[in-house]
Amino acid sequence: MKTALRTCPLCEAVCGLTLTLDDDNHITSVKGDRDDPFSKGFICPKGASFGHLDEDPDRLSAPLIRRGDEWVTVSWDEAFAAVAAGLGKVIAEHGRKSLALYVGNPNAHTVAGALYNTPLIRALGTRNIFSASTADQMPKHVSSGLMFGDPVAIPVPDLDRTDYLLMLGANPLESNGSLCTAPDFPGRLKAIRKRGGKVVVVDPRLTRTAKLADEHIFVKPGTDAYLLFAIVHTLFTEGLTAVDVESNGLDEVRSAATPFTPEAVAARTGVPADVIVRIAHELAAAPTAAVYARIGTCTAEFGTLAQWLVDVINVLTGNLDRPGGVMFANPAAPGPRRTRAFTTGRWTSRARQLPEAFGELPVATLADELETPGDGQVRGLVTVAGNPVLSAPSGPRIGAALSNVEFMVSVDRYLNETTEHANVILPPPPSTQSSHYDFALLGFAVRNYARYSPPMLPLGDRPSEAEILARLSMIAAGQDGDPMLLDEMIIDQTLRAAVGAKGSGVEGREVGDLRADLQGNSGVELRLDMMLRLGPYGEWSGGGNLSLQTLLDNPHGLDLGPLESQLPGRLLTESGKVELAPAKMLDDVTRLRESLERAPADIVLIGRRQLRSNNSWMHNVSTLVGGSNKCTLQINPFDMERLGLTDSATIKSAAGELIVPLEPTDTIMPGVVSLPHGWGHSGSTQRVAAAHAGVNANALTDDAVVDVPSGNAVFNGVPVTVSPVG
Ligand SMILES: Nc1nc2c(c(=O)[nH]1)N[C@H]1C(S)=C(S)[C@@H](COP(=O)(O)OP(=O)(O)OC[C@H]3O[C@@H](n4cnc5c(=O)[nH]c(N)nc54)[C@H](O)[C@@H]3O)O[C@H]1N2
Ligand SMILES: Nc1nc2c(c(=O)[nH]1)N[C@H]1C(S)=C(S)[C@@H](COP(=O)(O)OP(=O)(O)OC[C@H]3O[C@@H](n4cnc5c(=O)[nH]c(N)nc54)[C@H](O)[C@@H]3O)O[C@H]1N2
Ligand code: SF4
Ligand SMILES: [Mo]
């Protein structure tokens, strides 16, 4: 028996885990790590299944090549040779603009995704870059980019010190939090109430989070931007503003808010005008307050406007960048600082001319790019940790269109609804054999914190996921070779930039000397060591003594203290001030105003998350499926009755039609139905998942509809009809 410590890679809460292994290296128990200063022993059912996920017998352990209808297991050399030949042929015949990349959600949870996707994108040399971000948080990147100049400058609610939390479209009791890294989110919410604070939840469903809150407000799906604008309106008209950051655009925001009186939006949002006015007063009166909005408000028709208005309110109430309000984390290993001012639309997609945002095209136009013939049609596709057939809007259309692709390679743990279309599948090793550091998520943490997990078990003769992606990059660049060459090149470039930067802490030093100081057993460790040393607590920046060795010496993780004010230094706007009224936001207000006149649909569809689920890929572990974790359509009994429904129903949208089992519950508003995404595993070779198949919610979501400024997919507020089967 031995124990090992690891960060859980299964959601954004980054909990510390303590694993026990037997003599054959099987995981025999998983517990929360009580000595982790951030998660303090918290664990959820998914974390507890870490061992089952790693040891799932249906998980791929060797590369696969498709020959006709058959999958053949091959050596790593054969697999990489097939990729070189396949991509090479597409590039030779159709050019690099016919290549595309899709990177999925787990890239936010792997060191490989954090460190090697950028080189892969460069090496592919195409603008067809798609990711789960445009089915998720792209509206927040765009609003932060426009307001703060930096798309990753996303302020998080200071959960541990706030007196008042207004939370919209988030259900952290199931999701464990998102764009707000906070292990034991439930405990932190309870603590707000215990210290006399107030928690208000805005959601079309009475969720577990709403039940824990002081107040729950039902809101009609897709209408958060109206509600938030009416709060802004009230703050101005009742003299409740208290801006204390340097900003531009206050008058423009005031006049943009004019039409959105509480009375004008009450019917549309379903929130009475007096409630809106009261919430505005409470936000202004609270000693500190934070407005936090997540996926329910992002994947909506006015997703970016809603994200913008959230931070407008945080500024208007004096809560941006102050303890107890919303604050910016100061991560220990930040990425390179951006130098150019943020903008969107630097290029557009080929078929629908949708604007680029944050270097990506909307996944809502992936099917178009696969289907539409002509110069630049996607002929070669790389997917890394993604399952767009289940997760992207109009997913089944993507599945069908993948047959047009001449060569597809997928880096994935499983043969699934997307990777079954690949020519080659390259499986990463289990988490126990991988390094872990949360490069992305620690930038959104509610305390500054760092923890590194080295591989617990040796890799054997398979490559790490980092090496797989590095090798893919080199193949795409036409320079297949030792992946370490790529790391050395990146280290060299980074150190050169650092010694050349004025006041960098290593200004004028020799690159060779710095390189010689770096420690690590892999390219990942060397790069982590470099980033930590150059980072704000690092021994090279003069901010502290942090390095890889410090983290190895502190395997339970290091608390780096509560969040601290970061303005104006964190801003990358040209003015050096917070831009309260970016032109792209004011332009989109017209669309919002026009929509207020439109008659809403009788029934609209929204999604939901389930505690023991994770998007499309955790349905193959028997302890996680079944019970409450089922693919059902939640519907209010009032609607069941009115529509003459019994056990199941036909649900129809502009994009498709499904037959779904019904789950009557008065926790959902009348006129709203909810179907979780990520299901639809009928016929899967993942045996447990196939037995709990469910249906693909994204057969109903429509990729023709996007949030205009960000191109983000719209999953919430989808007009549908629900009728008896047959
Ligand atoms: N209708 C509807 N659709 C939605 C949403 C919604 O709310 N409603 N939510 C959206 C959101 S927020 C997101 S993030 C997307 C997610 O969309 P995707 O990222 O496309 O989907 P996932 O289901 O997360 O797929 C993850 C894939 O990665 C593989 N995988 C897991 N771990 C690893 C690993 O360590 N390495 C590698 N290489 N592969 C791994 C899994 O086998 C799986 O194939 O879905 C979106 N889709
Ligand atoms: N257990 C589990 N955890 C997860 C995931 C998972 O699949 N399962 N997925 C992970 C991922 S990829 C992400 S992005 C995060 C997301 O984390 P969260 O944002 O917390 O996601 P949800 O739990 O889906 O909560 C969204 C809530 O929005 C509500 N909602 C729907 N439409 C609207 C609307 O128009 N307005 C408002 N105000 N509310 C609305 C829904 O009813 C739901 O309760 O969770 C992550 N964690
Ligand atoms: S809350 Fe998230 S990070 Fe924590 S144990 Fe559960 S899945 Fe893992
Ligand atoms: Mo997500």
mmCIF file of N, CA and C and ligand atoms in Angstrom, residues 105 136 294-295 609 615, ligand 4:
data_model
loop_
_atom_site.group_PDB
_atom_site.id
_atom_site.type_symbol
_atom_site.label_atom_id
_atom_site.label_comp_id
_atom_site.label_asym_id
_atom_site.label_seq_id
_atom_site.Cartn_x
_atom_site.Cartn_y
_atom_site.Cartn_z
ATOM 1 N N ASN A 105 -13.092 20.816 -23.818
ATOM 2 C CA ASN A 105 -13.022 21.299 -22.439
ATOM 3 C C ASN A 105 -11.858 20.735 -21.606
ATOM 4 N N ASP A 136 -19.342 28.052 -24.602
ATOM 5 C CA ASP A 136 -19.193 28.211 -23.162
ATOM 6 C C ASP A 136 -18.944 29.683 -22.829
ATOM 7 N N ARG A 294 -22.853 32.916 -14.777
ATOM 8 C CA ARG A 294 -22.121 31.868 -15.480
ATOM 9 C C ARG A 294 -22.936 31.275 -16.621
ATOM 10 N N ILE A 295 -22.779 29.984 -16.876
ATOM 11 C CA ILE A 295 -23.140 29.416 -18.169
ATOM 12 C C ILE A 295 -24.577 29.706 -18.600
ATOM 13 N N ARG A 609 -26.717 21.039 -15.477
ATOM 14 C CA ARG A 609 -25.634 20.112 -15.164
ATOM 15 C C ARG A 609 -26.037 19.185 -14.039
ATOM 16 N N ASN A 615 -20.127 16.844 -18.819
ATOM 17 C CA ASN A 615 -20.335 16.984 -20.252
ATOM 18 C C ASN A 615 -20.584 15.599 -20.835
HETATM 19 MO MO MO B 4 -17.801 24.398 -20.082
#
